[in-house]
Coordinates of C-alpha atoms in Angstrom, one line a residue:
Chain X
M1 CA 236.6 178.8 12.3
S2 CA 233.0 179.6 11.6
A3 CA 230.7 176.9 10.4
L4 CA 228.8 177.3 7.1
T5 CA 225.1 177.6 7.7
F6 CA 222.0 178.6 5.8
T7 CA 219.6 181.4 6.4
C8 CA 216.5 182.3 4.3
K9 CA 215.4 185.4 2.5
Q10 CA 211.8 184.4 2.6
K11 CA 209.7 185.8 5.5
G12 CA 207.9 183.2 7.4
C13 CA 210.3 180.4 6.6
P14 CA 210.9 178.2 9.7
L15 CA 214.6 178.0 8.6
R16 CA 215.0 181.6 9.9
S17 CA 214.2 180.4 13.4
G18 CA 216.1 177.2 13.3
G19 CA 213.4 175.0 11.7
S20 CA 213.2 173.3 8.3
C21 CA 213.0 174.8 4.8
L22 CA 209.5 176.1 4.0
E23 CA 209.8 174.8 0.5
G24 CA 210.7 171.4 1.7
F25 CA 214.3 171.2 0.4
S26 CA 216.4 168.8 2.5
N27 CA 219.5 170.0 0.6
L28 CA 219.3 173.7 1.4
A29 CA 221.7 174.5 -1.4
E30 CA 218.9 173.7 -3.8
C31 CA 216.4 176.1 -2.3
P32 CA 216.2 179.4 -4.3
H33 CA 215.5 181.4 -1.1
A34 CA 218.2 179.9 1.1
E35 CA 221.5 181.8 1.5
Q36 CA 224.7 180.3 2.7
S37 CA 226.5 182.3 5.3
E38 CA 229.1 182.0 8.0
A39 CA 227.5 181.2 11.3
S40 CA 228.7 184.5 12.8
G41 CA 225.3 185.9 13.8
A42 CA 224.4 187.2 10.4
D43 CA 220.7 188.0 10.5
P44 CA 218.4 188.1 7.5
D45 CA 216.1 190.5 9.3
L46 CA 218.8 193.0 9.9
A47 CA 220.0 192.7 6.3
A48 CA 216.4 193.5 5.2
G49 CA 216.3 196.5 7.5
S50 CA 214.0 195.0 10.0
P51 CA 213.3 197.2 13.0
V52 CA 214.0 194.3 15.4
E53 CA 217.3 195.1 17.2
P54 CA 219.7 192.3 17.7
H55 CA 220.4 191.1 21.2
R56 CA 223.9 191.7 22.4
D57 CA 223.8 188.2 23.5
S58 CA 221.4 185.3 23.0
G59 CA 221.1 184.0 26.5
Y60 CA 218.5 181.3 25.9
Q61 CA 217.1 179.5 22.9
F62 CA 213.5 178.4 23.3
H63 CA 211.6 175.6 21.5
S64 CA 211.0 176.6 17.9
G65 CA 207.2 176.7 18.0
E66 CA 207.3 174.7 14.8
A67 CA 206.0 171.1 14.2
L68 CA 207.9 168.6 16.4
S69 CA 210.2 165.8 15.2
Y70 CA 209.4 162.3 16.3
E71 CA 212.1 162.6 19.0
G72 CA 210.6 165.8 20.3
G73 CA 207.1 164.2 20.4
S74 CA 208.5 161.1 22.1
Q75 CA 210.0 163.3 24.9
L76 CA 206.6 164.8 25.6
L77 CA 204.9 161.4 25.7
K78 CA 207.5 160.2 28.1
Q79 CA 207.0 163.2 30.3
Y80 CA 203.2 163.4 30.2
G81 CA 201.8 160.4 28.5
G82 CA 199.2 161.0 25.8
K83 CA 198.0 159.9 22.4
V84 CA 199.4 159.7 18.9
V85 CA 196.9 160.4 16.1
V86 CA 197.7 159.9 12.4
V87 CA 195.5 161.8 9.9
V88 CA 195.6 160.6 6.3
G89 CA 193.7 161.3 3.1
A90 CA 193.9 162.8 -0.4
Q91 CA 195.0 166.3 -1.1
W92 CA 192.3 168.9 -0.4
S93 CA 190.3 166.4 1.6
G94 CA 190.2 168.7 4.6
K95 CA 192.7 167.2 7.0
T96 CA 194.5 170.4 7.8
T97 CA 191.3 172.3 8.0
L98 CA 190.0 169.9 10.6
L99 CA 193.1 170.3 12.7
S100 CA 193.0 174.1 12.4
R101 CA 189.4 174.0 13.5
I102 CA 190.2 172.1 16.6
Y103 CA 192.9 174.6 17.5
E104 CA 190.5 177.5 16.8
E105 CA 187.9 175.9 19.1
F106 CA 190.4 176.0 21.9
E107 CA 191.0 179.7 21.1
R108 CA 187.4 180.2 22.0
G109 CA 187.3 178.1 25.2
P110 CA 187.3 174.5 26.4
F111 CA 186.1 172.1 23.7
A112 CA 184.2 168.9 24.1
G113 CA 185.0 169.1 27.8
I114 CA 188.7 169.2 27.0
R115 CA 190.9 172.1 28.2
F116 CA 194.0 173.5 26.5
T117 CA 197.0 173.5 28.8
G118 CA 199.7 174.5 26.3
S119 CA 201.4 173.6 23.0
K120 CA 205.0 173.4 21.7
T121 CA 203.8 174.1 18.2
L122 CA 201.9 177.4 18.5
L123 CA 203.7 178.9 15.4
E124 CA 202.8 175.9 13.3
F125 CA 199.1 176.1 14.3
S126 CA 199.1 179.8 13.5
R127 CA 200.6 179.2 10.1
R128 CA 198.0 176.5 9.3
C129 CA 195.1 178.7 10.4
W130 CA 196.4 181.9 8.7
L131 CA 194.9 181.5 5.2
A132 CA 191.4 181.1 6.7
S133 CA 191.8 184.3 8.8
C134 CA 190.8 187.9 7.9
G135 CA 194.4 189.0 8.3
S136 CA 195.5 187.0 5.3
M137 CA 193.4 189.3 3.1
R138 CA 192.1 186.3 1.2
S139 CA 188.8 186.5 -0.5
K140 CA 187.8 183.1 0.9
P141 CA 189.2 180.7 3.5
D142 CA 192.0 178.4 2.5
T143 CA 194.4 176.2 4.4
E144 CA 198.1 176.0 4.1
R145 CA 198.9 172.7 2.3
T146 CA 200.9 170.1 4.3
K147 CA 204.2 169.7 2.6
E148 CA 205.5 166.2 1.9
W149 CA 208.4 166.6 4.3
E150 CA 206.0 167.6 7.1
T151 CA 204.7 164.0 7.2
D152 CA 207.5 163.3 9.6
K153 CA 206.4 166.1 11.9
L154 CA 203.9 166.3 14.7
L155 CA 201.6 168.9 15.9
H156 CA 201.2 169.1 19.7
L157 CA 198.4 170.1 22.0
Q158 CA 198.7 169.6 25.7
V159 CA 195.3 169.1 27.2
T160 CA 193.3 167.9 30.2
L161 CA 190.0 166.0 30.1
E162 CA 187.8 167.2 32.9
D163 CA 190.0 167.2 35.9
G164 CA 192.3 164.6 34.7
P165 CA 196.1 164.9 34.4
S166 CA 197.6 166.9 31.6
Q167 CA 198.5 164.8 28.6
A168 CA 200.0 165.3 25.2
L169 CA 198.1 164.9 22.0
L170 CA 200.5 164.4 19.1
I171 CA 199.0 164.6 15.6
A172 CA 200.8 163.6 12.3
D173 CA 199.1 165.4 9.4
V174 CA 200.2 163.2 6.5
S175 CA 200.3 165.2 3.3
G176 CA 198.0 164.3 0.4
E177 CA 201.0 163.8 -1.7
T178 CA 202.5 161.2 0.7
Y179 CA 199.1 159.5 0.8
R180 CA 199.1 159.3 -3.0
L181 CA 202.6 157.9 -3.2
A182 CA 201.9 155.5 -0.4
T183 CA 198.9 154.0 -2.2
G184 CA 201.0 153.6 -5.3
S185 CA 204.0 151.8 -3.8
T186 CA 204.6 149.5 -0.9
D187 CA 208.0 151.0 -0.4
A188 CA 206.5 154.4 -0.1
F189 CA 203.8 153.0 2.3
R190 CA 206.5 151.7 4.6
K191 CA 207.6 155.2 5.3
L192 CA 204.3 155.6 7.2
F193 CA 205.5 153.4 10.0
L194 CA 204.0 155.8 12.5
L195 CA 200.7 154.2 11.6
Q196 CA 201.7 151.1 13.6
R197 CA 202.4 153.3 16.6
A198 CA 199.3 155.4 16.3
D199 CA 196.6 155.2 19.0
H200 CA 194.1 156.5 16.4
V201 CA 194.1 156.6 12.6
V202 CA 191.8 159.0 10.8
L203 CA 191.2 158.4 7.1
F204 CA 189.5 161.2 5.2
L205 CA 186.9 160.5 2.5
D206 CA 186.1 163.8 0.7
C207 CA 182.4 164.1 0.3
K208 CA 182.7 166.9 -2.2
R209 CA 184.5 164.5 -4.4
L210 CA 182.2 161.7 -3.6
S211 CA 179.4 164.0 -4.9
D212 CA 181.3 164.3 -8.2
L213 CA 180.7 161.5 -10.7
E214 CA 184.2 161.9 -12.2
H215 CA 186.2 161.7 -9.0
R216 CA 184.1 159.5 -6.6
G217 CA 185.6 156.2 -7.8
A218 CA 189.1 157.3 -7.1
V219 CA 188.3 158.4 -3.6
E220 CA 187.0 155.0 -2.7
S221 CA 189.7 153.2 -4.6
K222 CA 192.5 155.0 -2.9
A223 CA 191.0 154.5 0.5
C224 CA 190.6 150.8 -0.1
T225 CA 194.1 150.5 -1.4
F226 CA 195.5 152.3 1.6
L227 CA 193.7 150.0 4.0
R228 CA 194.6 146.8 2.1
L229 CA 198.3 147.8 2.1
G230 CA 198.2 148.8 5.7
R231 CA 196.8 145.4 6.7
Q232 CA 199.2 143.6 4.4
I233 CA 202.3 145.3 5.7
G234 CA 201.0 145.0 9.3
F235 CA 200.8 148.7 10.0
L236 CA 197.0 148.4 10.5
G237 CA 195.4 145.6 12.4
A238 CA 193.5 144.5 15.5
F239 CA 195.4 147.1 17.4
T240 CA 194.2 150.0 15.2
N241 CA 191.4 152.4 16.1
L242 CA 190.2 153.8 12.8
T243 CA 187.8 156.6 12.1
L244 CA 186.5 157.2 8.6
V245 CA 185.8 161.0 8.4
L246 CA 183.3 161.9 5.7
S247 CA 184.7 165.4 5.3
K248 CA 183.1 168.5 3.7
W249 CA 179.8 167.0 4.8
D250 CA 178.2 170.4 4.0
A251 CA 178.6 169.5 0.3
V252 CA 176.2 166.6 0.3
G253 CA 173.1 168.7 0.9
E254 CA 169.9 167.6 2.7
R255 CA 169.1 163.9 2.6
K256 CA 165.6 164.5 1.3
D257 CA 167.1 166.5 -1.7
N258 CA 169.8 164.0 -2.4
P259 CA 168.7 160.5 -1.5
E260 CA 170.8 158.8 -4.2
L261 CA 174.0 160.6 -3.0
Y262 CA 173.3 159.6 0.6
A263 CA 172.7 156.0 -0.5
Y264 CA 175.9 156.0 -2.6
I265 CA 178.0 157.4 0.3
E266 CA 176.6 154.7 2.6
Q267 CA 177.5 152.0 0.1
V268 CA 181.1 153.4 -0.2
V269 CA 181.4 153.4 3.6
E270 CA 180.2 149.8 3.8
R271 CA 182.7 148.7 1.1
V272 CA 185.6 150.6 2.7
K273 CA 184.7 149.0 6.1
S274 CA 184.6 145.6 4.5
V275 CA 188.2 146.1 3.2
A276 CA 189.1 147.2 6.7
A277 CA 187.9 144.0 8.3
G278 CA 190.3 142.9 10.9
I279 CA 191.0 146.4 12.1
G280 CA 190.3 146.7 15.8
E281 CA 187.6 149.4 15.8
I282 CA 186.0 151.4 13.0
N283 CA 183.9 154.5 13.4
V284 CA 182.4 157.0 11.0
R285 CA 182.1 160.7 11.4
R286 CA 180.4 163.2 9.2
I287 CA 182.2 166.5 9.5
A288 CA 182.3 170.0 8.0
A289 CA 185.4 171.5 9.5
R290 CA 185.0 175.1 8.3
R291 CA 183.6 177.2 11.0
D292 CA 180.1 178.8 10.5
V293 CA 179.0 176.3 7.9
A294 CA 175.3 177.0 7.8
A295 CA 174.0 173.5 6.9
P296 CA 171.3 172.0 9.1
W297 CA 172.5 168.5 8.2
V298 CA 175.9 169.2 9.7
E299 CA 176.1 168.2 13.4
D300 CA 178.8 170.0 15.4
R301 CA 178.9 167.2 17.9
E302 CA 180.5 164.9 15.3
L303 CA 183.7 167.0 15.6
S304 CA 183.7 167.1 19.4
E305 CA 183.0 163.3 19.5
L306 CA 185.9 162.7 17.1
L307 CA 188.2 164.6 19.3
L308 CA 187.0 162.8 22.5
S309 CA 187.4 159.5 20.8
W310 CA 191.2 160.1 20.4
F311 CA 191.5 159.8 24.2
K312 CA 189.9 156.4 24.5
P313 CA 192.2 153.7 25.9
S314 CA 194.5 152.5 23.1
L315 CA 193.5 149.1 21.7
R316 CA 197.2 148.3 21.6
N317 CA 197.3 148.0 25.4
Q318 CA 194.3 145.7 25.4
L319 CA 195.9 143.1 23.1
Q320 CA 198.1 140.3 23.9
A321 CA 200.1 140.1 20.7
V322 CA 201.0 143.2 18.8
P323 CA 203.5 143.1 15.9
P324 CA 206.9 144.2 16.9
F325 CA 208.0 147.6 15.8
S326 CA 211.3 146.2 14.6
S327 CA 209.5 144.6 11.7
V328 CA 209.1 147.9 10.0
G329 CA 212.8 148.4 9.1
N330 CA 213.7 151.7 10.6
T331 CA 214.4 150.1 13.9
R332 CA 216.5 152.7 15.6
R333 CA 214.0 155.5 14.9
M334 CA 211.1 153.4 16.1
Q335 CA 212.9 152.4 19.2
T336 CA 213.3 156.1 20.0
Y337 CA 209.7 156.5 19.5
C338 CA 208.5 153.5 21.4
V339 CA 206.9 154.9 24.6
T340 CA 204.2 153.5 26.7
N341 CA 201.0 155.4 26.7
D342 CA 198.5 154.2 29.2
Chain M
M1 CA 219.8 193.4 35.4
I2 CA 219.5 194.2 39.1
E3 CA 218.3 191.4 41.2
P4 CA 216.2 192.0 44.3
S5 CA 218.1 191.7 47.5
S6 CA 217.0 189.0 49.9
D7 CA 214.6 191.3 51.8
E8 CA 213.2 192.8 48.6
N9 CA 210.1 191.7 46.7
G10 CA 210.9 191.6 43.1
L11 CA 208.2 192.0 40.5
L12 CA 208.7 191.3 36.8
F13 CA 206.7 193.3 34.3
I14 CA 205.8 191.4 31.1
G15 CA 203.6 192.6 28.2
L16 CA 203.5 192.8 24.4
P17 CA 203.8 196.2 22.7
G18 CA 200.8 198.4 23.4
S19 CA 199.6 196.4 26.4
G20 CA 199.6 199.4 28.8
K21 CA 202.8 199.0 30.8
S22 CA 204.0 202.6 30.1
T23 CA 200.7 204.1 31.0
F24 CA 200.5 202.0 34.2
L25 CA 204.0 203.0 35.3
G26 CA 203.4 206.7 34.5
A27 CA 200.2 206.7 36.5
L28 CA 201.6 204.7 39.3
A29 CA 204.7 206.9 39.7
G30 CA 202.6 210.1 39.1
S31 CA 200.0 209.1 41.7
I32 CA 202.6 208.1 44.3
E33 CA 204.1 211.5 44.0
H34 CA 200.8 213.4 44.0
A35 CA 200.1 215.4 47.1
D36 CA 196.7 213.9 47.6
Y37 CA 197.9 210.3 47.4
T38 CA 196.9 208.4 50.5
G39 CA 198.1 204.9 49.5
R40 CA 200.9 202.9 51.0
L41 CA 203.5 202.9 48.3
Q42 CA 206.4 205.4 48.1
F43 CA 209.6 205.5 46.2
S44 CA 212.6 204.2 48.2
G45 CA 215.0 206.3 46.2
Y46 CA 214.8 207.9 42.8
P47 CA 216.5 206.1 40.0
E48 CA 219.5 208.0 38.7
E49 CA 218.3 208.0 35.1
R50 CA 214.6 209.0 35.2
A51 CA 214.1 211.2 32.2
L52 CA 211.6 208.7 30.5
L53 CA 209.9 208.0 33.8
E54 CA 209.4 211.8 34.2
Q55 CA 208.0 211.9 30.7
L56 CA 205.6 209.2 31.4
I57 CA 204.4 211.0 34.5
T58 CA 204.0 214.2 32.6
D59 CA 202.1 212.5 29.8
W60 CA 199.8 211.0 32.4
L61 CA 199.2 214.3 34.2
Q62 CA 198.6 216.2 30.9
C63 CA 196.4 213.5 29.4
N64 CA 198.8 212.9 26.5
T65 CA 198.8 209.6 24.8
V66 CA 202.0 207.8 25.7
G67 CA 204.0 207.3 22.5
R68 CA 205.5 204.1 21.6
T69 CA 208.3 203.6 24.0
K70 CA 210.5 201.7 21.6
G71 CA 214.1 203.0 21.6
Q72 CA 213.3 205.8 24.1
Q73 CA 216.1 204.7 26.3
P74 CA 217.3 205.1 28.9
F75 CA 214.5 203.9 31.0
P76 CA 215.4 202.7 34.5
N77 CA 214.9 198.9 34.2
T78 CA 214.1 198.9 37.9
L79 CA 212.2 201.0 40.4
H80 CA 212.5 200.7 44.1
L81 CA 209.4 201.2 46.2
T82 CA 208.5 200.8 49.8
D83 CA 205.2 199.7 51.4
S84 CA 204.9 202.3 54.1
E85 CA 202.5 200.2 56.2
T86 CA 204.6 197.0 56.3
G87 CA 208.0 198.5 55.6
S88 CA 208.6 195.9 52.9
T89 CA 210.5 197.0 49.9
I90 CA 209.6 196.2 46.3
L91 CA 211.7 196.1 43.2
L92 CA 209.8 196.6 40.0
N93 CA 211.8 195.0 37.2
V94 CA 210.8 196.3 33.8
P95 CA 213.0 194.4 31.2
D96 CA 211.5 196.3 28.3
L97 CA 209.0 199.0 28.5
S98 CA 208.2 198.9 24.8
G99 CA 207.5 195.2 24.8
E100 CA 209.6 194.6 21.8
I101 CA 211.7 191.9 23.5
F102 CA 208.6 190.0 24.3
D103 CA 207.5 190.1 20.6
R104 CA 210.9 189.0 19.7
Q105 CA 210.8 186.1 22.1
C106 CA 207.7 184.8 20.4
E107 CA 209.0 185.4 16.9
R108 CA 212.7 184.7 17.1
R109 CA 212.5 182.2 20.0
D110 CA 215.4 183.5 22.1
C111 CA 216.0 186.0 24.8
S112 CA 218.9 187.9 26.4
T113 CA 220.9 186.7 29.4
S114 CA 219.6 189.7 31.4
Y115 CA 216.0 188.6 30.8
V116 CA 216.9 185.1 31.9
E117 CA 218.3 186.5 35.1
A118 CA 215.3 188.7 35.7
A119 CA 212.9 185.8 35.1
R120 CA 214.8 183.6 37.5
A121 CA 215.1 186.3 40.2
T122 CA 211.5 186.5 41.1
D123 CA 208.4 184.4 41.2
R124 CA 206.0 187.4 41.0
V125 CA 204.9 188.6 37.6
M126 CA 202.6 191.4 36.4
L127 CA 201.3 190.4 32.9
F128 CA 199.7 193.1 30.9
C129 CA 197.1 192.9 28.2
H130 CA 194.9 195.6 26.6
A131 CA 191.1 195.4 26.8
G132 CA 190.7 196.8 23.3
R133 CA 192.7 194.2 21.4
N134 CA 191.6 191.1 19.5
Y135 CA 193.3 188.1 20.8
R136 CA 192.4 185.7 18.1
N137 CA 192.9 185.8 14.3
E138 CA 189.3 186.0 13.2
P139 CA 188.3 183.6 10.5
I140 CA 186.9 185.0 7.2
P141 CA 183.2 185.0 7.6
P142 CA 181.3 182.9 5.0
S143 CA 179.2 185.9 4.1
E144 CA 182.3 187.8 3.0
A145 CA 183.8 184.9 1.1
T146 CA 183.7 185.3 -2.7
D147 CA 184.6 183.2 -5.6
D148 CA 186.2 186.1 -7.4
D149 CA 189.5 185.3 -5.9
D150 CA 192.0 185.4 -8.7
K151 CA 192.5 189.2 -8.5
L152 CA 191.8 189.6 -4.8
D153 CA 194.1 186.8 -3.7
Q154 CA 197.0 188.6 -5.3
L155 CA 196.8 190.7 -2.2
E156 CA 197.2 187.7 0.0
V157 CA 199.4 188.4 3.0
K158 CA 201.9 185.5 3.5
W159 CA 202.1 184.2 7.1
N160 CA 205.1 185.1 9.2
P161 CA 205.6 184.7 13.0
E162 CA 204.4 188.3 13.6
H163 CA 200.9 187.0 12.7
V164 CA 200.6 184.7 15.6
A165 CA 197.5 185.8 17.5
L166 CA 198.0 187.8 20.7
G167 CA 196.3 185.2 22.9
A168 CA 198.7 182.5 21.6
K169 CA 201.7 184.9 22.1
L170 CA 200.7 185.4 25.8
V171 CA 200.6 181.6 26.3
D172 CA 203.9 181.3 24.5
L173 CA 205.5 184.0 26.8
L174 CA 204.3 182.1 29.9
Q175 CA 205.5 178.7 28.6
M176 CA 208.9 180.3 27.9
L177 CA 208.9 181.7 31.5
F178 CA 208.3 178.2 32.7
D179 CA 211.1 176.9 30.6
L180 CA 213.5 179.5 32.0
R181 CA 212.5 178.6 35.6
Q182 CA 212.3 174.8 35.2
E183 CA 215.6 174.2 37.1
L184 CA 214.6 176.4 40.0
P185 CA 213.3 174.8 43.2
D186 CA 209.6 174.1 43.1
G187 CA 207.5 177.1 44.1
K188 CA 204.4 178.7 42.7
L189 CA 204.6 181.5 40.3
R190 CA 202.3 184.4 41.2
I191 CA 200.8 186.3 38.3
A192 CA 198.7 189.5 38.4
L193 CA 197.0 189.7 35.1
V194 CA 196.4 193.4 34.4
V195 CA 193.7 194.1 31.8
S196 CA 194.6 197.7 30.9
A197 CA 192.2 200.4 29.4
W198 CA 189.4 198.8 31.4
D199 CA 187.4 202.1 31.0
I200 CA 186.7 201.2 27.3
L201 CA 184.5 198.4 28.6
D202 CA 182.4 200.8 30.7
H203 CA 179.4 200.2 28.6
I204 CA 179.3 196.5 29.6
Q205 CA 180.7 196.6 33.1
S206 CA 177.2 196.9 34.5
L207 CA 176.4 193.4 33.2
V208 CA 175.9 190.9 36.0
G209 CA 179.0 188.8 36.5
F210 CA 181.2 190.8 34.2
T211 CA 184.7 190.9 35.8
P212 CA 188.3 191.1 34.6
E213 CA 188.4 187.3 35.0
S214 CA 185.2 186.8 32.8
F215 CA 186.7 189.2 30.2
V216 CA 189.9 187.1 30.0
K217 CA 187.9 183.8 30.0
E218 CA 185.8 185.0 27.1
N219 CA 188.3 187.0 25.0
I220 CA 191.7 185.4 25.7
A221 CA 190.4 181.8 26.2
L222 CA 193.7 180.2 25.4
L223 CA 195.5 182.1 28.1
Y224 CA 192.6 181.5 30.6
Q225 CA 192.7 177.8 30.0
F226 CA 196.5 177.8 30.4
L227 CA 196.3 179.5 33.7
D228 CA 193.3 177.5 34.9
T229 CA 195.0 174.2 34.2
H230 CA 198.2 175.2 35.9
R231 CA 196.7 176.1 39.3
D232 CA 199.2 173.7 40.9
K233 CA 202.0 175.9 39.5
I234 CA 200.5 179.4 39.4
D235 CA 198.5 181.6 41.7
F236 CA 196.8 184.2 39.6
E237 CA 194.4 187.1 39.9
F238 CA 192.8 189.4 37.4
F239 CA 192.7 193.2 37.6
G240 CA 190.9 195.6 35.3
V241 CA 193.0 198.8 35.4
S242 CA 192.1 202.2 34.0
A243 CA 195.1 204.5 34.4
Q244 CA 194.1 207.1 31.8
G245 CA 190.5 207.4 32.7
A246 CA 189.2 207.8 29.2
D247 CA 190.2 207.9 25.6
Y248 CA 192.2 211.1 25.0
E249 CA 190.9 211.3 21.5
D250 CA 187.6 212.2 23.0
K251 CA 188.2 215.9 23.5
Q252 CA 185.3 216.4 25.9
A253 CA 186.4 213.5 28.1
R254 CA 190.0 214.7 28.1
K255 CA 188.9 218.2 29.2
R256 CA 186.9 216.7 32.0
L257 CA 189.9 214.7 33.1
L258 CA 192.2 217.7 33.0
E259 CA 189.7 219.7 35.1
G260 CA 189.6 217.0 37.8
N261 CA 192.1 215.5 40.2
P262 CA 194.4 213.1 38.3
L263 CA 194.0 210.5 41.0
D264 CA 190.3 210.3 40.2
R265 CA 191.1 209.0 36.7
I266 CA 192.4 205.8 38.2
S267 CA 190.2 202.8 38.6
V268 CA 191.2 199.3 39.6
V269 CA 188.7 196.5 39.5
Q270 CA 189.3 193.2 41.2
G271 CA 186.4 190.8 41.0
T272 CA 183.4 193.1 41.4
V273 CA 185.2 195.5 43.7
R274 CA 186.4 198.9 42.4
D275 CA 189.1 201.0 44.0
R276 CA 191.3 204.0 43.0
D277 CA 194.7 202.7 44.0
L278 CA 197.0 201.4 41.3
A279 CA 199.1 199.7 44.0
I280 CA 196.4 197.1 44.5
P281 CA 197.9 194.6 42.0
V282 CA 201.3 195.3 43.4
K283 CA 200.2 194.6 46.9
W284 CA 198.4 191.4 45.8
L285 CA 201.7 190.2 44.4
I286 CA 203.7 190.9 47.5
R287 CA 201.2 189.9 50.1

C-alpha cells in the first residue's frame, strides 16, 4: 500500500526536494501550499507542465543541498573536524546578510586566506543570497529572513586554512524571532542549547537601530538579557568565545561628524561587556556586510578577521571543567551532537 | 549505459545546458572524418544510430549554430574511438548531450541508475563550461538600488533551485560525482575542464598570464578552489577550446570561416600553448 506523503505547489519550497516546509509548518496538513498525495512518484513539476522529464528510475538520491539537521552536521564534524558558530541577534540586524556575504566572498576567490573546498548546503546559500542579486529583479538588496524553524538548522562550508586539512564550518543562523522569544522566556532560551556546544557565539548589535533614539534602548536591553540568561542557565560561560558584531556600521557615519553617537555606542559596548563578565573571551567587530558599501569608516578587514577568529582553538578544550551537556534537558539530542573538535 | 571494456579508456562528458558539449562533439567527429585531418584519433566503428551526430557534424561544417539538443534523441550515448598512434581505444560516454540531466541533478537532487553506472565506470571526466557565461549571481549594485520599491518589488522573482549560480552548480555536480564514487577503491579522478567558446575571449588573450586556468580562477572561483583543494583526489587540467571559430551571428566572420578549411576554425589552448587538434583534451585524459 502506498504511504501518504506531502508535496508542495509552491516553487522553491524545500519540501519539493525532500526538505522542510518553506512556510515553517511542522504539521504539513496546515500549510496552504502543501498537497497530500500517495507516494507513487506523483511530481508537482509534471503536474504544472514543467519541461523536466521524469527519470524512468531514480537511481541515486543525493544530499538535499538545504540546511543541515544537527545530526547531519554532527556527521561532518566527526568526519572532518571543524567549528560550530552560533549567530544571534534581533530581526533585521544583518545576521543572514553577513553569512551571505561570506559565501559571496568565496564565490570571488579565497577569503582571508581561507579556501572553499565544498558545501552540503549550496541551495540554502543560494536562496539566502538571492534577494540581494540582480536576478531577483528587486529594486534594492534584501535578505531572505531566517524562519523560526530554521534555528535548528546548520549552514555548512567546508574550508581549508592555508595548507591545513579540510574542516567543516557549521553555522546556526538563529532567527530574530527565536532571539526575541528567548530573551522573553527561560524556557524558550533553553531551546538554544546549541550555544553551549558552540565554539564561537556571535551577537549582533544593529548600529542603525543604535543610531535611532527610539530603538537604541531595546537593542542594548535585549543583548544584556540574552547574555544574563545565557550565563544563568549555563549555556554561556568561561568556555564561550563571544564576538559582539556592531552591524550596519555604514549607518553610523564618520566619527568626526557623529562624535556623540560614537561615544554612545562605545558606552553600550562597555555595558554589554560588563554583563558578559565571566565569558571566556569577548571581541568586538564593526561590520557593514553589504558588498560595495562606500563608507571610508568601514574596514573590510573586520569581516575577514571575524571569519578567521572562528577557527581559533576552542576555549572549551582549554578548560578543565565544562558544564555537562546532559544538564540542558534534551540529552539524547545533545549526545548525538557531542563530538570532539580539536 | 555501455561500460568500457577492460582495455578501453572510458571518458565521461559532463556539462550544464549550453556549455558546448554538442559543438565540441560535432567538431571532433567532423574533424576526424575530414580528409585533411592529420591527428591520431579515428572512429573504431560507427554507432548504429548516428542521425544526431551527423546533424552536429553538418551544423559544424555549415557554420550553423547548434540548436538546443534537448529531446533530439536518439543520440548515441557512446562513441568508440581509437588512438592510431598507440592503438588504445577510447569510449566517449555522453549521458546527456543537452545537459538537462545535470541541471536536474542540481535541482531535484537525484539521478538515474544509468548515470550512476556511467559515473562509476570511469575515472576520467571532461567537464564543460562556456566562456561567455556568468558563474555568479551578481549582487544589485548600490548605484542601482532605489527606495521606490513598492511597485518595483512586485516584480520580484522568487527563488527556486534553478537560480543557483552556475559556479555553485558545477561544484555541486562534482560533489555528487564524488558521492557516487565514494565506495570505489581509492584512485584519483582525472578532469579535463574545457572552457568552450574560447574565441570570444580573443580580445584579452594577449594579456600576459591569461590562460584557461586563470580564466577559471577568476570567473568560476568556487570551482577553482574546489579543484585546487582536492589535488589529493583529482588530477585536473584546463583547456580553452574554440570549435566554432567565431560567433556565427557575425556574418562577415561566418563567411570567412565558410571560405576556409573547417579544421582551421579549431583552436585548443592549454596553458599558453595553442594547437588545432580537438583531441588534445582527450589525449590528456587517457595518457
